[in-house]
Coordinates of C-alpha atoms and ligand atoms in Angstrom, one line a residue:
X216 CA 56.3 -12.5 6.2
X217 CA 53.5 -11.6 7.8
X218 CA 50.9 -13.8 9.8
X219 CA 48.1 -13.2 7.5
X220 CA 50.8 -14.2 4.4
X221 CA 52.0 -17.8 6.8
X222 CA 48.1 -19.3 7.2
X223 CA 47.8 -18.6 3.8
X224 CA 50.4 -20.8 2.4
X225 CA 49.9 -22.9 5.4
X226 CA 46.2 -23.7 4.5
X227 CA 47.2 -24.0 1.1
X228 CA 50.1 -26.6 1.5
X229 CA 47.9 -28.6 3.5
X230 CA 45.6 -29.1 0.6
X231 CA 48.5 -30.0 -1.3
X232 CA 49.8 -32.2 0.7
X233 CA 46.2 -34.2 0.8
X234 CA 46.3 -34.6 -2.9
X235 CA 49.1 -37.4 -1.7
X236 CA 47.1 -38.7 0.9
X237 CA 43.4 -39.5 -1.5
X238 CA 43.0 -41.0 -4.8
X239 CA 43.2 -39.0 -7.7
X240 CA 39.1 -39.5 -7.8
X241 CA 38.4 -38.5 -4.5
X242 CA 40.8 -35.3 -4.9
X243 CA 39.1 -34.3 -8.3
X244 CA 35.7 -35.1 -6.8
X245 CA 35.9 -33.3 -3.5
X246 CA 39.1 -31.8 -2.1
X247 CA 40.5 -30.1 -5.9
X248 CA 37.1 -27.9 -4.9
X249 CA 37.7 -26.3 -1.5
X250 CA 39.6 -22.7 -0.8
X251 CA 41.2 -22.1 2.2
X252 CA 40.1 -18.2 3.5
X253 CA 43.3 -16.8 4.5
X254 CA 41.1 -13.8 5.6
X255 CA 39.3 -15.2 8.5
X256 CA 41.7 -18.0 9.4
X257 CA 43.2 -17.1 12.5
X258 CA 46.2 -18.9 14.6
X259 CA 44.0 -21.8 15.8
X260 CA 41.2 -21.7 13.3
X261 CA 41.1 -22.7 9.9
X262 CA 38.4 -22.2 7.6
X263 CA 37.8 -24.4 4.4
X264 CA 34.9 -23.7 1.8
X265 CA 33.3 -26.3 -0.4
X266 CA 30.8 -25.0 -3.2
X267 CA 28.9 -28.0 -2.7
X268 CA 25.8 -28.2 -0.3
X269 CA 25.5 -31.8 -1.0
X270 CA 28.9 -33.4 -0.3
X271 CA 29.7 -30.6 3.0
X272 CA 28.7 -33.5 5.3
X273 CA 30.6 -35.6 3.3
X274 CA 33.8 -33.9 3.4
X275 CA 33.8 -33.5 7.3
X276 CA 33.3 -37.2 8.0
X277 CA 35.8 -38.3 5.8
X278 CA 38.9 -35.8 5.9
X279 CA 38.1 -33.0 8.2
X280 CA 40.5 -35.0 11.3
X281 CA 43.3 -35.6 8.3
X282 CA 43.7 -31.8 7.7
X283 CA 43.4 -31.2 11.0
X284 CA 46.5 -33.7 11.7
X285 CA 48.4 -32.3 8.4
X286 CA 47.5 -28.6 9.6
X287 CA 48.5 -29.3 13.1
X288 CA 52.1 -30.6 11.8
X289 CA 52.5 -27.6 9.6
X290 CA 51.2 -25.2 12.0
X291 CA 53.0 -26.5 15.5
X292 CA 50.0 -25.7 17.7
X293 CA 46.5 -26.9 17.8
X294 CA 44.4 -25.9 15.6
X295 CA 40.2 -25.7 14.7
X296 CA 39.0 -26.5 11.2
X297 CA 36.0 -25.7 9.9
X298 CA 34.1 -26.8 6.6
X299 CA 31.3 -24.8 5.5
X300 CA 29.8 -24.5 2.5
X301 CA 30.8 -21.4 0.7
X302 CA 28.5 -18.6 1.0
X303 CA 26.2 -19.7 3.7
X304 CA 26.9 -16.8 5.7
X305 CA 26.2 -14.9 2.8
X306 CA 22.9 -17.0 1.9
X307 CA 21.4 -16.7 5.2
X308 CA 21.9 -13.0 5.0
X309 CA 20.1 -12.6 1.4
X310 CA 17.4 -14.9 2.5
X311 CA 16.7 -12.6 5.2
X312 CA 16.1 -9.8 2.9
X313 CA 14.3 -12.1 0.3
X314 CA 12.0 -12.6 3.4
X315 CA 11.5 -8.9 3.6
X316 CA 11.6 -8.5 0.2
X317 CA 8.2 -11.2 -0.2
X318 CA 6.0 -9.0 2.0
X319 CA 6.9 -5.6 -0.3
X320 CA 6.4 -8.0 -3.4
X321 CA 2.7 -6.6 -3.4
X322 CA 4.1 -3.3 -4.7
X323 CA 2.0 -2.9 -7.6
X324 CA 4.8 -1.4 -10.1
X325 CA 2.2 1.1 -12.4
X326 CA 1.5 2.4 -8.6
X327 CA 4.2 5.4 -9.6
X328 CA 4.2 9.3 -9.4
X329 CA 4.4 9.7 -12.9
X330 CA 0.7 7.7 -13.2
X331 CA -0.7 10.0 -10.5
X332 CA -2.8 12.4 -12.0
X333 CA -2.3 15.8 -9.0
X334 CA -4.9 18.1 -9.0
X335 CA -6.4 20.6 -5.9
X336 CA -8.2 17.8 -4.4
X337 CA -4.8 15.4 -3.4
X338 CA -2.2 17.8 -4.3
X339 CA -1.3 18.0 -0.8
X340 CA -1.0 14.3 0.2
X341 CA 0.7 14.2 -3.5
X342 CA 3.7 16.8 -2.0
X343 CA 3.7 15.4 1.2
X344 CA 3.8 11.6 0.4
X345 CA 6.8 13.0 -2.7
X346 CA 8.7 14.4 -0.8
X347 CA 9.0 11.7 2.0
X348 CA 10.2 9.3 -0.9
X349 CA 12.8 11.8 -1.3
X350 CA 13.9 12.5 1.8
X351 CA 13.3 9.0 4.1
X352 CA 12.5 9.1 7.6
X353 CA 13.9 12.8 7.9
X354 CA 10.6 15.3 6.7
X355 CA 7.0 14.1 7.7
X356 CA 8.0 10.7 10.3
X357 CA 5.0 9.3 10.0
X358 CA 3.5 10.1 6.8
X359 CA -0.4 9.5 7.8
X360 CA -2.6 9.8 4.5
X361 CA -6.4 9.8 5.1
X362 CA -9.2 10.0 2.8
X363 CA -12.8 8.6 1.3
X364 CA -12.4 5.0 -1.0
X365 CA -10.5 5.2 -4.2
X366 CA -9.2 7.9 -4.0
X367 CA -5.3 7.0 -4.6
X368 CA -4.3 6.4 -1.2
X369 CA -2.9 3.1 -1.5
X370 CA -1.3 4.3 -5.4
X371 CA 0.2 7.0 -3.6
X372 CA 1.7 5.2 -0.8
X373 CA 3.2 2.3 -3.2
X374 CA 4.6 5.0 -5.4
X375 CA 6.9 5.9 -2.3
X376 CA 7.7 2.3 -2.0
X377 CA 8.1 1.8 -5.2
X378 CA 11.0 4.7 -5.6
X379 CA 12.5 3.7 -2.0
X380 CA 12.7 0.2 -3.0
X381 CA 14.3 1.2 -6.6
X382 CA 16.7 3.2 -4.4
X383 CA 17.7 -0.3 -2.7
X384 CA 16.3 0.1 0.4
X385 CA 14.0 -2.5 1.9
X386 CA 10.2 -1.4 1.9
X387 CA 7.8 -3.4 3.6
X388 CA 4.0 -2.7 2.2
X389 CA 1.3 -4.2 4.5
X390 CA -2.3 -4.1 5.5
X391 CA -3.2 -4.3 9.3
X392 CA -4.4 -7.7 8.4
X393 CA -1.5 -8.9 6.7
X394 CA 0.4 -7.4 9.7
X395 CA -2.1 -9.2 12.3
X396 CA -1.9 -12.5 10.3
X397 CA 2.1 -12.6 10.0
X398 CA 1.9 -11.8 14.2
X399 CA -0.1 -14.6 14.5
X400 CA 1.7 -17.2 12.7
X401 CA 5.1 -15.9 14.3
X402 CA 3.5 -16.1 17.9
X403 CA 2.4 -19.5 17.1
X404 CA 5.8 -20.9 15.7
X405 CA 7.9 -19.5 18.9
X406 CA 9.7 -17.1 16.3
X407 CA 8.8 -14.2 17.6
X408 CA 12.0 -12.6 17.3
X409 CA 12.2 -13.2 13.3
X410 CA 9.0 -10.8 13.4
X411 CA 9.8 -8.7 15.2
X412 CA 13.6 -8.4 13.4
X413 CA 11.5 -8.3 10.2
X414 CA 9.1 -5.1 11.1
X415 CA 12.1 -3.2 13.1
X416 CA 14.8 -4.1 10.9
X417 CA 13.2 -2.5 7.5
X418 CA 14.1 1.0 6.3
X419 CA 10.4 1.7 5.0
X420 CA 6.6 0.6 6.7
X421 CA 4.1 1.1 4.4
X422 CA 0.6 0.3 6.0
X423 CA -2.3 0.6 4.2
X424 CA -5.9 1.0 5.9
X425 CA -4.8 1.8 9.5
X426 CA -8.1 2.0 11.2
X427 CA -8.6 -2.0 11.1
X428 CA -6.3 -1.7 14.3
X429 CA -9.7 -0.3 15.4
X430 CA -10.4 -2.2 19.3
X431 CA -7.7 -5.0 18.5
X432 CA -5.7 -4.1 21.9
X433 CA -2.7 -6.6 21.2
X434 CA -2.1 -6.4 17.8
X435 CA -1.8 -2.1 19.0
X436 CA 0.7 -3.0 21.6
X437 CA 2.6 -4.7 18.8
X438 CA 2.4 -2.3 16.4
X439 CA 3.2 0.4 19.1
X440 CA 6.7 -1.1 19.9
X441 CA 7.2 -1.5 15.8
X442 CA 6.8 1.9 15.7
X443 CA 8.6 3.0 18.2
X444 CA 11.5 1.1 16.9
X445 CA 11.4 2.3 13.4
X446 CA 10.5 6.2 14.7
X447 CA 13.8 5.8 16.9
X448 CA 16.3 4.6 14.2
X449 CA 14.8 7.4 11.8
X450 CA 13.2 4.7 8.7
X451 CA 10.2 6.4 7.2
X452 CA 7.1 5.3 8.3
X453 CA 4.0 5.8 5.6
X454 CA 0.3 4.7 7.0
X455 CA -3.1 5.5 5.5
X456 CA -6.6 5.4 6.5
X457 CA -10.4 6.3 5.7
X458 CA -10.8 8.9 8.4
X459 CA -8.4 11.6 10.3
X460 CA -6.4 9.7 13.4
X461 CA -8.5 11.6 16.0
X462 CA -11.5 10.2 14.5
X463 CA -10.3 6.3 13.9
X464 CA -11.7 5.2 17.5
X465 CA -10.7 2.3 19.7
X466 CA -7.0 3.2 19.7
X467 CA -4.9 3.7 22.2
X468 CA -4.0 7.1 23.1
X469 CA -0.7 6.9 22.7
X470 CA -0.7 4.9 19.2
X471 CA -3.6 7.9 18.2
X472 CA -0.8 10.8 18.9
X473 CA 1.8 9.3 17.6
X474 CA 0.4 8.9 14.3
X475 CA -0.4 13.0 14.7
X476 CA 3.7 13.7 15.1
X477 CA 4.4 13.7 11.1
X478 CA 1.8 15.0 8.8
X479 CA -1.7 14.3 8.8
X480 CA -2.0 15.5 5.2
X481 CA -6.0 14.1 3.3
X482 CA -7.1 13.3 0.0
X483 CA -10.5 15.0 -1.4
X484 CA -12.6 13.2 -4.1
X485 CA -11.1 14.6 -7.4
X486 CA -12.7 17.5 -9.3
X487 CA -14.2 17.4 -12.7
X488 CA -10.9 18.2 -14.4
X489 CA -8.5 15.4 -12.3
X490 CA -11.2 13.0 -13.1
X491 CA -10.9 14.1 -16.9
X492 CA -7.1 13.7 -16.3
X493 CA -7.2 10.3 -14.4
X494 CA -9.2 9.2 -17.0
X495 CA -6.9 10.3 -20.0
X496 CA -4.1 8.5 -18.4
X497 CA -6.0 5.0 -17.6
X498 CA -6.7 5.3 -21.4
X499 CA -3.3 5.3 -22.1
X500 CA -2.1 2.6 -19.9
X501 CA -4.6 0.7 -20.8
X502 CA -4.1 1.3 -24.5
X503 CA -8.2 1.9 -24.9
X504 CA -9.3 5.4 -27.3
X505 CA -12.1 7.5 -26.6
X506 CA -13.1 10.8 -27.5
X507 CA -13.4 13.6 -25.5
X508 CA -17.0 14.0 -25.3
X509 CA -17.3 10.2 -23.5
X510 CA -14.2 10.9 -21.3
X511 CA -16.4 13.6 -20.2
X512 CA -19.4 11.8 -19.7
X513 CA -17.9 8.9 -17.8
X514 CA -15.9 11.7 -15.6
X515 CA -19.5 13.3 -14.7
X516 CA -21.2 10.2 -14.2
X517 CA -18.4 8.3 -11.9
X518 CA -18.8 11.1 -8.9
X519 CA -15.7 10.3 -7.2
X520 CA -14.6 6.9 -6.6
X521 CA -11.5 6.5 -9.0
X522 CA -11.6 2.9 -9.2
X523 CA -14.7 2.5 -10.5
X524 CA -13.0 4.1 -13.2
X525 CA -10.8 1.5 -14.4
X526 CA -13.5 -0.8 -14.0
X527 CA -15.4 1.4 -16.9
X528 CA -12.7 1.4 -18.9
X529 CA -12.2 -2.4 -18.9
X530 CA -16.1 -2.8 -19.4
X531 CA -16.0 -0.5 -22.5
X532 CA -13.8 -2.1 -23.6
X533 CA -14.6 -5.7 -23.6
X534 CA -17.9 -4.9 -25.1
X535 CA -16.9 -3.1 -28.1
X536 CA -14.6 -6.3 -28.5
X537 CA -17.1 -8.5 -28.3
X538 CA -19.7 -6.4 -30.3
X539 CA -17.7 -5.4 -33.0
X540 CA -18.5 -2.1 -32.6
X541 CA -17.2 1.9 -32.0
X542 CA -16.9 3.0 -28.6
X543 CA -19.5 6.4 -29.0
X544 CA -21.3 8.0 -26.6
X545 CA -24.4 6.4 -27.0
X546 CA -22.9 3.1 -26.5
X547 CA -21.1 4.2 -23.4
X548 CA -24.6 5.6 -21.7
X549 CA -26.2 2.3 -22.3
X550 CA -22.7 0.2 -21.0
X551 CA -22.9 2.4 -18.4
X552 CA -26.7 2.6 -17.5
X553 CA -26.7 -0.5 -14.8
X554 CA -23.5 0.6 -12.9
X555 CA -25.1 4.1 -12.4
X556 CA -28.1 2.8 -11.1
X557 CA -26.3 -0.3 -9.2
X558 CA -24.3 2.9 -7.8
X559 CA -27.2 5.1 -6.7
X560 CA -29.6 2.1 -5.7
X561 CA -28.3 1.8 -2.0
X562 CA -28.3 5.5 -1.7
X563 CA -31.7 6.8 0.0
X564 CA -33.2 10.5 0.8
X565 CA -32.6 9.9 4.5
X566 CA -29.0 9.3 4.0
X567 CA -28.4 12.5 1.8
X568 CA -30.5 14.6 4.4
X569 CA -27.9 13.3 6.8
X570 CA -24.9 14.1 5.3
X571 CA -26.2 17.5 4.3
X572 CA -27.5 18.2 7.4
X573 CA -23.8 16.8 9.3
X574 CA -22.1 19.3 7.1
X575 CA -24.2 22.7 8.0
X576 CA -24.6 21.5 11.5
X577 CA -28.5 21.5 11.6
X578 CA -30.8 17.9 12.3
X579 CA -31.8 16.1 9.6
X580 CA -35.4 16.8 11.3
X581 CA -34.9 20.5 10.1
X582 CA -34.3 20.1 6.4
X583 CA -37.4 18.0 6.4
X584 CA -39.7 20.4 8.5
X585 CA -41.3 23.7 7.8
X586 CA -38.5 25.6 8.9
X587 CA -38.0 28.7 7.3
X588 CA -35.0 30.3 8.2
X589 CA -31.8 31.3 6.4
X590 CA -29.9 28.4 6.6
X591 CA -32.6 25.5 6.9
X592 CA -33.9 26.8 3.5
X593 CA -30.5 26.6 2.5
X594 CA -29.7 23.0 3.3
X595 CA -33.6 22.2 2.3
X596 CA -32.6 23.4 -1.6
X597 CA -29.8 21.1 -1.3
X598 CA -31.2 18.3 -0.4
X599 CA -33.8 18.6 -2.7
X600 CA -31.6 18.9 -5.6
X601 CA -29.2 15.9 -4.7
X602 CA -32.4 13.7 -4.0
X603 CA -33.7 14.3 -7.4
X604 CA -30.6 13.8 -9.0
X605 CA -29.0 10.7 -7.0
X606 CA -31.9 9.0 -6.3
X607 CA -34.9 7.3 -8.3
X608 CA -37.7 9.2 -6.2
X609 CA -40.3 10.4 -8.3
X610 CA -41.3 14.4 -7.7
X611 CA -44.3 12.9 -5.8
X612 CA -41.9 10.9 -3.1
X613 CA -39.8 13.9 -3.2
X614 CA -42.9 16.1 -2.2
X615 CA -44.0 14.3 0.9
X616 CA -40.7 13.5 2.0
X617 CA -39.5 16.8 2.2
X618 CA -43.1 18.2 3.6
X619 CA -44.2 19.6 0.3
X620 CA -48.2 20.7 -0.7
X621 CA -47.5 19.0 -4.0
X622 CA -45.9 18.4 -7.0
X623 CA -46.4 21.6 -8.2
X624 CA -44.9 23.1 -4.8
X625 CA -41.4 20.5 -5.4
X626 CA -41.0 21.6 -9.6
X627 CA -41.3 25.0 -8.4
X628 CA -38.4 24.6 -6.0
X629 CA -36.3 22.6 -8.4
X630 CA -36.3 25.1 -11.2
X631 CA -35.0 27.6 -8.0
X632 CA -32.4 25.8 -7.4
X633 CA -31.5 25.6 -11.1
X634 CA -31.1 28.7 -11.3
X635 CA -29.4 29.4 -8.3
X636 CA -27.1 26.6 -9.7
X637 CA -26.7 28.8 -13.0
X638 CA -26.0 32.2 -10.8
X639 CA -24.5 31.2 -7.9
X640 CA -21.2 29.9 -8.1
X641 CA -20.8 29.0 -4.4
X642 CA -23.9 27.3 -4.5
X643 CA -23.0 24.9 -7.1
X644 CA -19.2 24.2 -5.3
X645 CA -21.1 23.1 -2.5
X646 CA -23.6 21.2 -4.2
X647 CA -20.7 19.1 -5.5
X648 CA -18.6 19.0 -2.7
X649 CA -21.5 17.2 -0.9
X650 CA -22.7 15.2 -3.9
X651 CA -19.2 13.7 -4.0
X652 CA -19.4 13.5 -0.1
X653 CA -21.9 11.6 -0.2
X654 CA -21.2 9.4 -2.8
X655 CA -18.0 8.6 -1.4
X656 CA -19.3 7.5 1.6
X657 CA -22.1 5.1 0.4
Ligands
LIG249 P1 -7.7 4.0 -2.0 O1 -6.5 3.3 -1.5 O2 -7.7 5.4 -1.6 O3 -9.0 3.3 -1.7 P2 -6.5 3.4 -4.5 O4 -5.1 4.0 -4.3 O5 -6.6 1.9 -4.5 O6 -7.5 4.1 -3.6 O7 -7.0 3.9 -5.9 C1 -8.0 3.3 -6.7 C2 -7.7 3.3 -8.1 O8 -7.8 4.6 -8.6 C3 -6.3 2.8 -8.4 O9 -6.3 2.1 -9.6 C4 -5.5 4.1 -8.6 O10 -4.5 3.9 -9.6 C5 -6.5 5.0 -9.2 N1 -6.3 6.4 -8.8 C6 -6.8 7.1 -7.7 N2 -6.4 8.4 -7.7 C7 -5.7 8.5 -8.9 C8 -5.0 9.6 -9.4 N3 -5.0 10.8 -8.9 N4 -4.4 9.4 -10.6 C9 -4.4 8.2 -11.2 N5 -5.0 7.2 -10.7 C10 -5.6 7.3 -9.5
LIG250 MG1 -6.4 1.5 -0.4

C-alpha cells in the first residue's frame, strides 16, 4: 500500500469513526459533509473540506481537537488538521481575475474587426493593430495608434481586446485616468501591491488616450515600471493617442522612446468612400434604411469625425419616428442643418489660414498679404476656398480679410479655384486633405 493509499483510508476512517462519537443530527448536519483530500494530506497534515462558508467556524470549535485525537490514534504520530472551506483556494484565485476581469468589462463588444470599415486612410493601423491580436506580445510590442478624434482608435484597440479576451486571456482596457484613479485609491489603501499585481500580472494593456500622462511625473514613473514589466514577460501592450509620441510633450524621455520600440502606425480622417462604408454599416447595426443619395449626403457633410456619425443616424432616426414621416433627402438637410452649422460655428478664417499655412510651411501673415509668389498664391486659393465653404463669412468679410480690392476681385478668384478644383486633381486631394485637417482638429 502506498502512503498516498494509507492517509486516504486513514482520513476516511476517522470520519467514520466520528459518526459514533456525534448525534445522528450533528453528523447529518455537519460532519456527513466534509471530504478528506488524500491529495494534499501529508504525514502530519490533514486536510478536511466543508462546502459550507457559514458553519467552517463552527466545525473547528466544536470537533477539529476530536479528529485530531481520533487521527492521532489511527495515524501513531502527531498530526495537523486543517478545516477550510472547500474551494477557497480556488475562490480567491477567480476573484483575482474577476478583479481583472471588472476593469476590461468596458470592452464595448460591437467594438470588433468585422464592424471596422478599412479603407486607405486606417488600413495601416487596421493591419497593424490585426495582426497584434493574432500574434500577442510577439509582432509590434507596443502597438502605439495615433490619430485626430473619432476616428476608430479606441474601436480598433477594443477589437484586439475583444478577440484576446475571447481567446481567454486577461485584457485590461484603461484610460490614463482610470489608470491614475485606480493608483490613487491603491496608494491610499496600503495595497499597493494588489495594483501593481493587477497591471503586471495581465496578458493584454490596452490604454486609450496616452497623452493625458502629459507633465503628471508620478503617475509616468508608474506607468514606466508597468511597462517594463509587461515588455519583459512578452504580454502585448496596445496604447493610443491624438498625436505621434515625439510630439505628446511633458514625457519622460525614456517613457517617449519606449513607446517608439513597436509600431507607431496612424489613423487619417476617412475618405469619401470609407465614410460611405462606415455609414452603410452603422445603418445596419443600427437597423435604420436610407437610400443612397442621403448616405451620400450625410458622408459629404460629416468631414471626418466618425462619431458624429452615429449621432446622425440616431437623430434621423428618432425624428422620422416621432414625425411620422420618410427619411428623404430633404428631410435629412433640414435634420441636419443645425449640426452643420453648430460644427462650423467655432471654426474662424484665422484658424484655417493657420492650418494651411502649418501645412505648406509659409506664416499665416503670407496667405493674407500681397504676396505673389508660387506657393503663397497657392496656399492663398486654398484658403480662400475652405473659408468660403467652412465658414459663414460673407464674400465681403472674405475680401478684406484676405486683402482683396472687392467683391468683384474675391468671386473672380473663387470661380479660379473652381476650376482648378474641376482640372486639377492634386489640387482638389489637397483641398480635402486640409479641409478634413482642419475639421478634425477644431
Ligand atoms: P477615437 O477613439 O479615435 O476618438 P472611436 O474609436 O471612439 O474614435 O470612434 C468613434 C466612433 O466611430 C465609434 O462609434 C466607432 O465605432 C466609429 N468608427 C470609427 N472609425 C470606424 C470605421 N473605420 N468603421 C466603423 N466604425 C468606425
Ligand atoms: Mg478614443
Amino acid at each position: 500500500m502506498n502512503r498516498q493509499g494509507f492517509y486516504v483510508n486513514i482520513g476516511q476512517e476517522v470520519l467514520k469513526a466520528l459518526k459514533d462519537e456525534v448525534t445522528e443530527i450533528e453528523y447529518n448536519r455537519y460532519i456527513k459533509h466534509l471530504t478528506y483530500d488524500s491529495k494534499k494530506s501529508t504525514g502530519d497534515l490533514a486536510i478536511f473540506y466543508t462546502p459550507n462558508a457559514l458553519v467552517v467556524n463552527w466545525i473547528k470549535n466544536r470537533y477539529k481537537d476530536k479528529i485530531t485525537y481520533l487521527f492521532e490514534v489511527k495515524n501513531g504520530s502527531k498530526v495537523t488538521v486543517q478545516i477550510t472551506l472547500k474551494n477557497s483556494i480556488e475562490k480567491r484565485k477567480s476573484r483575482k481575475v474577476a478583479e481583472i476581469k471588472q476593469s476590461s468589462s468596458l470592452l464595448n463588444p460591437s467594438h470588433s474587426f468585422d464592424n471596422f470599415m478599412v479603407g486607405g486612410s486606417n488600413q495601416f493601423a487596421y493591419a497593424a493593430v490585426k495582426s497584434a491580436s493574432e500574434n500577442p506580445g510577439k509582432v509590434y510590442n507596443p502597438l502605439f495608434i495615433y490619430g485626430g478624434v473619432g476616428l476608430g482608435k479606441t474601436h480598433l484597440m477594443q477589437a484586439a481586446g475583444n478577440v484576446l479576451q475571447n481567446a481567454g486571456k486577461v485584457v485590461i482596457y484603461t484610460t490614463v485616468e482610470q489608470f491614475l484613479n485606480d493608483f490613487i485609491r491603491h496608494v491610499r489603501n496600503k495595497i499597493m501591491e494588489r495594483f501593481q499585481e493587477k497591471y503586471r500580472k495581465c496578458d493584454v494593456l490596452l490604454i486609450d488616450d496616452i497623452q493625458f500622462l502629459s507633465n503628471r511625473e508620478g503617475i509616468q514613473e508608474e506607468f514606466f515600471h508597468t511597462f517594463e514589466a509587461l515588455k519583459g514577460t512578452g504580454k502585448q501592450i496596445i496604447l493610443t493617442a491624438d498625436k505621434h509620441p515625439k510630439k505628446i510633450g511633458g514625457l519622460e524621455a525614456r517613457l517617449q522612446s519606449r513607446f517608439e520600440w513597436g509600431l507607431v502606425a496612424d489613423i487619417q480622417p476617412p475618405e469619401l468612400e470609407t465614410k460611405i462604408a462606415i455609414i452603410k454599416k452603422k445603418c445596419e447595426i443600427n437597423k435604420v434604411k436610407l437610400s443612397e443619395d442621403i448616405i451620400n449626403y450625410i458622408a459629404t457633410v460629416i468631414e471626418s469625425n466618425v462619431r458624429e456619425i452615429e449621432g446622425i443616424l440616431s437623430k434621423l432616426h428618432a425624428y422620422s419616428q416621432l414625425m411620422h414621416v420618410d427619411i428623404d433627402l430633404e428631410f435629412t438637410k433640414n435634420v441636419l442643418k443645425d449640426q452643420i452649422n453648430e460644427n462650423r460655428e467655432n471654426l474662424t478664417m484665422d484658424k484655417i489660414t493657420q492650418v494651411v499655412a502649418k501645412d505648406l510651411n509659409i506664416k499665416p501673415s503670407e496667405i493674407r498679404s500681397k504676396g505673389r509668389s508660387k506657393n503663397i498664391v497657392y496656399a492663398r486659393r486654398i484658403s480662400i476656398y475652405i473659408c468660403r465653404e467652412l465658414t459663414q463669412n460673407t464674400m465681403p468679410q472674405l475680401a478684406q480679410y484676405f486683402g482683396m480690392k472687392d467683391h468683384t476681385a474675391i468671386s473672380h478668384t473663387i470661380k479660379k479655384i473652381n476650376n482648378f478644383i474641376k482640372d486639377d486633381e492634386d489640387f482638389r486631394v489637397k483641398i480635402e486633405e486640409l479641409t478634413n485637417k482642419i475639421t478634425t482638429s477644431s
